[in-house]
mmCIF file of C-alpha atoms in Angstrom:
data_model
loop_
_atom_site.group_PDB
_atom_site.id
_atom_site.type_symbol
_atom_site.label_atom_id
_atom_site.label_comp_id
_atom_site.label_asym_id
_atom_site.label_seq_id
_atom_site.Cartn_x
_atom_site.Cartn_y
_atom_site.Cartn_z
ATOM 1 C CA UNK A 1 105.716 106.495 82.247
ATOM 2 C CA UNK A 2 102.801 107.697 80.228
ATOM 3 C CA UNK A 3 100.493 104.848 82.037
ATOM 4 C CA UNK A 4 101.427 105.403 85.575
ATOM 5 C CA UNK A 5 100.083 109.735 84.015
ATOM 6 C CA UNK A 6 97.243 107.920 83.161
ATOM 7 C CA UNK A 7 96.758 106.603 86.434
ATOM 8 C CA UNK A 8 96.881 109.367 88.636
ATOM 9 C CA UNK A 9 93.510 110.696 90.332
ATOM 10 C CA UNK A 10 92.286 107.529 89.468
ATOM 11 C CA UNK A 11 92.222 107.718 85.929
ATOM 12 C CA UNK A 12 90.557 110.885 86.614
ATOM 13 C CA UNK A 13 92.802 113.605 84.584
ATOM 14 C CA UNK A 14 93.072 115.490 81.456
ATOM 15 C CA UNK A 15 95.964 112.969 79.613
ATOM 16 C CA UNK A 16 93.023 110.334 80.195
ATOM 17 C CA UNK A 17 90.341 112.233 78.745
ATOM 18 C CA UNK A 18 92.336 113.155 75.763
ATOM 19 C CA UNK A 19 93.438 109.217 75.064
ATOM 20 C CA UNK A 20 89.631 109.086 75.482
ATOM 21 C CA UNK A 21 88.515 111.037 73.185
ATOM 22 C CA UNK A 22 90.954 110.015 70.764
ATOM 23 C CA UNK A 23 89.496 105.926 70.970
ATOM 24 C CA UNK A 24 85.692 107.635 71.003
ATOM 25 C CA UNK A 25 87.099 109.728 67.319
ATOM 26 C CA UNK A 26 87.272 106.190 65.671
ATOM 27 C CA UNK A 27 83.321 105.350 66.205
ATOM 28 C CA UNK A 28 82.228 109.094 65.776
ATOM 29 C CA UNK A 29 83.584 109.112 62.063
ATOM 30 C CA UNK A 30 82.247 106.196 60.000
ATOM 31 C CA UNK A 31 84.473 103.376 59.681
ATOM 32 C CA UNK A 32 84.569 100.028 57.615
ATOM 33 C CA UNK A 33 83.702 97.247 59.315
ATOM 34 C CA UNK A 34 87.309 95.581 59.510
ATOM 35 C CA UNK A 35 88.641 98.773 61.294
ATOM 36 C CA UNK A 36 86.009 98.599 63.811
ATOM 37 C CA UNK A 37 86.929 95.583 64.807
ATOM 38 C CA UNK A 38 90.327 96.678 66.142
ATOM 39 C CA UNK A 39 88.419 99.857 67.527
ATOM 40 C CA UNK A 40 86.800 97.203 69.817
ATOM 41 C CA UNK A 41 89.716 95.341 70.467
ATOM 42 C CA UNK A 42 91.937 98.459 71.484
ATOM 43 C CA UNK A 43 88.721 99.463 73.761
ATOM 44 C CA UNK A 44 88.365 96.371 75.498
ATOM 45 C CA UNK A 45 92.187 96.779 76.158
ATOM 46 C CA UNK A 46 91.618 100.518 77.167
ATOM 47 C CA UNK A 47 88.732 99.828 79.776
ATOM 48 C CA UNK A 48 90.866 96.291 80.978
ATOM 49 C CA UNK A 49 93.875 98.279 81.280
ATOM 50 C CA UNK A 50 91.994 101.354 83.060
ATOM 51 C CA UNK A 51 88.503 100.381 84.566
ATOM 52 C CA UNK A 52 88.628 103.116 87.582
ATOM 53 C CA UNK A 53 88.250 106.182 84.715
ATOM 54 C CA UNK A 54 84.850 104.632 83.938
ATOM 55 C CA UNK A 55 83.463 102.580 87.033
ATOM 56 C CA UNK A 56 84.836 105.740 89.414
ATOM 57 C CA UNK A 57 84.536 109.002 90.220
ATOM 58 C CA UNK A 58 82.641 111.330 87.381
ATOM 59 C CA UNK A 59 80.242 109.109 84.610
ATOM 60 C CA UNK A 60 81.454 110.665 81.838
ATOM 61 C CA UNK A 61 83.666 109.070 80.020
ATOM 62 C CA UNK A 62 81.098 105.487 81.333
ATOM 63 C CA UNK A 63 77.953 107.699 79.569
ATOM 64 C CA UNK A 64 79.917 108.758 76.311
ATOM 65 C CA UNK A 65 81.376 105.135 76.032
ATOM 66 C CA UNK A 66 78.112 103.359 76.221
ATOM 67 C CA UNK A 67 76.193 106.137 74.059
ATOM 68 C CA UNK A 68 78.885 105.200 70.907
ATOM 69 C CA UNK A 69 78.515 101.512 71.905
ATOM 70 C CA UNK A 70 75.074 101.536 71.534
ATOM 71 C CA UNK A 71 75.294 103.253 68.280
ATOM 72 C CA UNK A 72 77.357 100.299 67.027
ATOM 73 C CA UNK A 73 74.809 98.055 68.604
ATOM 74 C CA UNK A 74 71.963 99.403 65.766
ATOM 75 C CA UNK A 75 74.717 99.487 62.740
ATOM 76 C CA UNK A 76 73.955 98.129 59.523
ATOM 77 C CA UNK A 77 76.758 95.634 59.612
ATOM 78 C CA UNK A 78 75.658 92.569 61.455
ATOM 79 C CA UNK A 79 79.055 91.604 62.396
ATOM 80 C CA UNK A 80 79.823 95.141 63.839
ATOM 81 C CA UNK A 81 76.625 94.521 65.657
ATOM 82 C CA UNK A 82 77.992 91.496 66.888
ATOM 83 C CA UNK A 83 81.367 93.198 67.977
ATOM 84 C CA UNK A 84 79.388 95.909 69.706
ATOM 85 C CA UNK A 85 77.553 93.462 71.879
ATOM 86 C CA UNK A 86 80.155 91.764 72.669
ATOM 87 C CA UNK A 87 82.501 95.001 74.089
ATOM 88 C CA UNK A 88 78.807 96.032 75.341
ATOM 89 C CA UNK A 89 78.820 92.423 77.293
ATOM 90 C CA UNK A 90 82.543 93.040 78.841
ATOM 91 C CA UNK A 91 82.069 96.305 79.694
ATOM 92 C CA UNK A 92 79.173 95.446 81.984
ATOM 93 C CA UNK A 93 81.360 92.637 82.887
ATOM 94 C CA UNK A 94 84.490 94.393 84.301
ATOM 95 C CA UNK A 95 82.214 96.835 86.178
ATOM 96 C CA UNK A 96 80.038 93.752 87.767
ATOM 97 C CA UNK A 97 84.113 92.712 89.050
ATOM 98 C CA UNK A 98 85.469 96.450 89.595
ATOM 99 C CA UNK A 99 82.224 96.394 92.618
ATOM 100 C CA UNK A 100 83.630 93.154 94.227
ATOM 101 C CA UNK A 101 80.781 91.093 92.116
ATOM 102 C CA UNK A 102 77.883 93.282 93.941
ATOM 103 C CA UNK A 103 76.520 95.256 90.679
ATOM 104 C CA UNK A 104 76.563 96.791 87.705
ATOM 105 C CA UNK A 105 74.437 99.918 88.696
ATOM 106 C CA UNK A 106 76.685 102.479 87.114
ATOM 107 C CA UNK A 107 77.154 100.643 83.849
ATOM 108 C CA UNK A 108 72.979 99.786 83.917
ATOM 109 C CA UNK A 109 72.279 103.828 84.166
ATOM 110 C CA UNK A 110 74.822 105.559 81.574
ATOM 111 C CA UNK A 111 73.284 102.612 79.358
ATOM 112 C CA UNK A 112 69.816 103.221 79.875
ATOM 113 C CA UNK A 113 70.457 107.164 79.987
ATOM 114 C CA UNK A 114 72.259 106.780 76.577
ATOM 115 C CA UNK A 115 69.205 104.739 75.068
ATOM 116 C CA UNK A 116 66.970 107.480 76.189
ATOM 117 C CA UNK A 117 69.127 109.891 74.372
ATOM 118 C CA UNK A 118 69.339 107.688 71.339
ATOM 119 C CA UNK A 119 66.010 107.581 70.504
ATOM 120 C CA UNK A 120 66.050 111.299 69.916
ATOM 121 C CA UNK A 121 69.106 111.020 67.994
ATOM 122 C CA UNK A 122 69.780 108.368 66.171
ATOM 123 C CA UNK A 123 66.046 106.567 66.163
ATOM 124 C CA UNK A 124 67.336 102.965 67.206
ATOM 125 C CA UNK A 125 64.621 100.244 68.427
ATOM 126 C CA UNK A 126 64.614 98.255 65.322
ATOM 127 C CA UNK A 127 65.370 94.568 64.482
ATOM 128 C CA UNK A 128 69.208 95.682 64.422
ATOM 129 C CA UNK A 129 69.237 96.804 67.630
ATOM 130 C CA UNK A 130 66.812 94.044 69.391
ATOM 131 C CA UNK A 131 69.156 91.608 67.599
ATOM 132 C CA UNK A 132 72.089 93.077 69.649
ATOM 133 C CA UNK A 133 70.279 93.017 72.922
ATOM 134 C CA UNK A 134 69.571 89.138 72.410
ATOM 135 C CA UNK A 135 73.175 88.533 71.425
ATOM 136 C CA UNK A 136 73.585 90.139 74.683
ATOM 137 C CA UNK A 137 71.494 87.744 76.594
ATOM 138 C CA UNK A 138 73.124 84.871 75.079
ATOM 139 C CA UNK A 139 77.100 86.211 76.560
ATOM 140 C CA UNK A 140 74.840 86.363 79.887
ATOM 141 C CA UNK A 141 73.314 82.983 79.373
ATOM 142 C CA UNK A 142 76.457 81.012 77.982
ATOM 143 C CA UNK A 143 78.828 82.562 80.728
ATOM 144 C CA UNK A 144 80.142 79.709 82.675
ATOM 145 C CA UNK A 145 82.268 81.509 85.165
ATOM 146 C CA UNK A 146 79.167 83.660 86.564
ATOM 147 C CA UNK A 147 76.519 81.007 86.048
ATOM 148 C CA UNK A 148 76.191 80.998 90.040
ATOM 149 C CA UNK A 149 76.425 84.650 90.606
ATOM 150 C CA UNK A 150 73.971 87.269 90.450
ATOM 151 C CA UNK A 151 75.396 89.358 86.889
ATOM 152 C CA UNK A 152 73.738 87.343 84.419
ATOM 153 C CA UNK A 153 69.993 88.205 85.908
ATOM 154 C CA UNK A 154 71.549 92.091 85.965
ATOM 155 C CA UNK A 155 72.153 91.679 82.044
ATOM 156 C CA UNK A 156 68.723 90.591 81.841
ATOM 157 C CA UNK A 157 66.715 92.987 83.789
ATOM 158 C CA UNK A 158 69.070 95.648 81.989
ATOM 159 C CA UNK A 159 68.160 94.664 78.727
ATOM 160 C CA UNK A 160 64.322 94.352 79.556
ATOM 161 C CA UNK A 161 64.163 97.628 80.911
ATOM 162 C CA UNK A 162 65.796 98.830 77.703
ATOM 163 C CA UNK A 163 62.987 97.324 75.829
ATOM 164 C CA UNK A 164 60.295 98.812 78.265
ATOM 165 C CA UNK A 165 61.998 102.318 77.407
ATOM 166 C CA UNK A 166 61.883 101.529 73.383
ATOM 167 C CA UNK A 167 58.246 99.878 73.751
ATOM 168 C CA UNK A 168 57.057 103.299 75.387
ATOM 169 C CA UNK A 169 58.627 105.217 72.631
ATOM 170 C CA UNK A 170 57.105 103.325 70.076
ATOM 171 C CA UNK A 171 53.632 104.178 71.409
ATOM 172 C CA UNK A 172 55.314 107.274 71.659
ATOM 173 C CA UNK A 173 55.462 107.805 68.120
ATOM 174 C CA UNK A 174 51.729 106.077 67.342
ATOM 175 C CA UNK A 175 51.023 109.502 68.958
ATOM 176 C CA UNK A 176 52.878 112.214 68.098
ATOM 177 C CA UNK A 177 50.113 114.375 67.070
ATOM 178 C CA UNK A 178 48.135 113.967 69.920
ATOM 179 C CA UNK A 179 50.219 116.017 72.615
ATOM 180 C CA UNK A 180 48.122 115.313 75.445
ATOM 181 C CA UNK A 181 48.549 111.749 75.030
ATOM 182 C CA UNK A 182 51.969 111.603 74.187
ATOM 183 C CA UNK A 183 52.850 114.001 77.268
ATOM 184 C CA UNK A 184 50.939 111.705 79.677
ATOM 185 C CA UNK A 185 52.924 108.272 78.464
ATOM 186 C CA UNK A 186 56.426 110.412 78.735
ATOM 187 C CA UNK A 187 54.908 111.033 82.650
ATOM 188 C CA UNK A 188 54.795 107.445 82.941
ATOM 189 C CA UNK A 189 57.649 106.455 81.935
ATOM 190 C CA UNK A 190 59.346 109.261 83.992
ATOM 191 C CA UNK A 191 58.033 107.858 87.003
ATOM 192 C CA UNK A 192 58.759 104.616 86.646
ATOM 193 C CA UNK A 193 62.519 106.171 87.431
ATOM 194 C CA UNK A 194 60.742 107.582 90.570
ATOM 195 C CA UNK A 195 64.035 105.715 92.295
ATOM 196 C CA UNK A 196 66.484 106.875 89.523
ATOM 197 C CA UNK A 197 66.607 110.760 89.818
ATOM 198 C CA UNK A 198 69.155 110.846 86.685
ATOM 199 C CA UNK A 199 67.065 109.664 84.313
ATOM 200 C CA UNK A 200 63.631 110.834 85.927
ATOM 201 C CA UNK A 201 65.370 113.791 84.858
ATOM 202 C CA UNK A 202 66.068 113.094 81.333
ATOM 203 C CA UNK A 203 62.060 112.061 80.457
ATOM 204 C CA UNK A 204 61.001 115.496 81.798
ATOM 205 C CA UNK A 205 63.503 117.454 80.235
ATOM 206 C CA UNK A 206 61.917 115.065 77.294
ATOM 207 C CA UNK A 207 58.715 116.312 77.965
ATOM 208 C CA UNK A 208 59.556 120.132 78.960
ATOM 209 C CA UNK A 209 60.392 120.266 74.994
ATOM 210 C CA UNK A 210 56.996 118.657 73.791
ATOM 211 C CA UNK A 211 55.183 121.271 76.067
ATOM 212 C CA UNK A 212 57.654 124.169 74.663
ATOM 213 C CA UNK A 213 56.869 122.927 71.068
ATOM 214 C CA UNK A 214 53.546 123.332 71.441
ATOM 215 C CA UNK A 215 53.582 126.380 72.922
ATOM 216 C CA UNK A 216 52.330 124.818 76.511
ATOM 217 C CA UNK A 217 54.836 126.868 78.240
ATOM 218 C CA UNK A 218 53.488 126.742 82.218
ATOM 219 C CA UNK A 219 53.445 122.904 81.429
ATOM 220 C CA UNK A 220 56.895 123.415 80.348
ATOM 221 C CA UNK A 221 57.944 125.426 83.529
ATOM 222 C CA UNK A 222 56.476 123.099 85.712
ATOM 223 C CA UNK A 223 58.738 120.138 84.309
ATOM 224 C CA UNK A 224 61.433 122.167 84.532
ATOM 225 C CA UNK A 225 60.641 123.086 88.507
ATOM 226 C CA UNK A 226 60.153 119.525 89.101
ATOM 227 C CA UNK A 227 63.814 118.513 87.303
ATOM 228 C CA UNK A 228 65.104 121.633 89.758
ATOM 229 C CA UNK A 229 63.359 119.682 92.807
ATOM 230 C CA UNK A 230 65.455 116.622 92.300
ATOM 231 C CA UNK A 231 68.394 118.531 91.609
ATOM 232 C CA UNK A 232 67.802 120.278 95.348
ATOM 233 C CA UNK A 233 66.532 117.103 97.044
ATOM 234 C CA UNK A 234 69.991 115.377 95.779
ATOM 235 C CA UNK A 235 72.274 118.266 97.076
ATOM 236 C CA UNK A 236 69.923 117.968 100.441
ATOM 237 C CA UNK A 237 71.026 114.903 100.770
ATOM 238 C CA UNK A 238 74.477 115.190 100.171
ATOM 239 C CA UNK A 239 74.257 117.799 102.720
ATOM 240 C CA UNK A 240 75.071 120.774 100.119
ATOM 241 C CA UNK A 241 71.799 122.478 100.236
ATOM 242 C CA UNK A 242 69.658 122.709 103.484
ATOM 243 C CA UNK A 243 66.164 122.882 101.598
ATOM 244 C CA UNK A 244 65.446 120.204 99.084
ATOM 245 C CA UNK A 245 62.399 120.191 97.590
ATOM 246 C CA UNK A 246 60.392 122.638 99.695
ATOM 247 C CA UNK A 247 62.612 125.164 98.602
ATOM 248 C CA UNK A 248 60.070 124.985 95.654
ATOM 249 C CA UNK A 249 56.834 125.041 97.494
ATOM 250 C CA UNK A 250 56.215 128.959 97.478
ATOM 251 C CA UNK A 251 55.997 127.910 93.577
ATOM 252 C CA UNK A 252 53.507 125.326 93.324
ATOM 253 C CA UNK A 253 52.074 123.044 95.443
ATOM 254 C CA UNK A 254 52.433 120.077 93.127
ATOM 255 C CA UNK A 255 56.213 119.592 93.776
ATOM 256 C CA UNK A 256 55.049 117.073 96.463
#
């Protein structure tokens, strides 16, 4: 049968990728508000049905997911926004159970990743979208069946962090033409993801492009030697790559 297809790998396989795809189609083209309420119906049956193709294995299909999500989260409707934080709420949900009630760490990075990416694309942070993160913290609040277990202070460290994140971009934008300042508050907030090398990464490739744009290109190189570093230190550890980061010594000094 076409679900046991679906299935195999662990939900990791082309059919699911296309079936994918074809759910992710209906938020990438604009919708009314009626139809994207059976989008998020048919997606909280999809990610029910198969929670191993997003909670296992490769983070794709988890990173697009909560990218479009989050989209829906800052949309003009406020009962899309409403329908948004609710999937938003049950995704993070079914991964908390898929880890045997220990975390949400997978669904807590693709989202924070995806917010990061956002705010380049899409320029969310506004009333819309903190009204979604409260509705958010009222599922996590209201919740009577995990009242006495540890996801509902997971929702709410999530959904700070995403508001540390949209609070730095807002200074951020305060100064935009003042590159020296700007660059130092996109250091910051890289290393405040000292401990998350995945999106440590995505603040310096952040900054790498300020630098470039300004024509600071050594700056640039050196954020790009430093996103290589992590890269190395990562395969080091998985015991792909003997090195790590000294491999980058000979280079500069400051990769310690």
């Amino acid at each position: 049968t076409l679900q046991r297809q679906l299935q195999q790998s662990d939900c990791q396989n082309v059919l699911m990728k296309k079936v994918f795809d074809t759910h992710m189609l209906f938020l990438q083209i604009n919708q009314s508000a009626a139809t994207l309420k059976h989008v998020f119906a048919a997606l909280r049956l999809f990610v029910a049905k198969f929670p191993s193709a997003f909670f296992q294995g490769q983070a794709d299909l988890c990173g697009s997911l909560c990218y479009e999500i989050l989209k829906c989260c800052n949309h003009r409707s406020r009962s899309t926004q409403t329908e948004a934080s609710a999937l938003l709420y049950f995704f993070m949900r079914k991964n908390f159970e898929f880890n045997k009630q220990k975390s949400i760490v997978r669904s807590h990075l693709q989202l924070i990743k995806a917010v990061s990416q956002l705010i380049a694309d899409a320029g969310i942070g506004g009333s819309r979208f903190q009204h979604s993160l409260a509705i958010i913290n009222n599922f996590a609040n209201g919740d009577k069946q995990m009242k006495n277990l540890n996801f509902p202070a997971e929702v709410k460290d999530l959904t700070k962090r995403i508001r540390t994140v949209l609070m730095a971009t807002a200074q951020m934008k305060e100064h935009e033409k003042d590159p020296e300042m700007l660059v130092d508050l996109q250091y910051s907030l890289a290393n405040s993801y000292a401990s998350t090398p995945e999106l440590r990464r995505t603040w310096l490739e952040s900054m790498a492009k300020i630098h470039a744009r300004n024509g600071d290109l050594s700056e640039a190189a050196m954020c790009y030697i430093h996103i290589a570093a992590l890269i190395a230190e990562y395969l080091k550890r998985k015991g792909l790559f003997s090195m790590g980061w000294p491999a980058f010594l000979s280079i500069t000094p400051n990769i310690k």
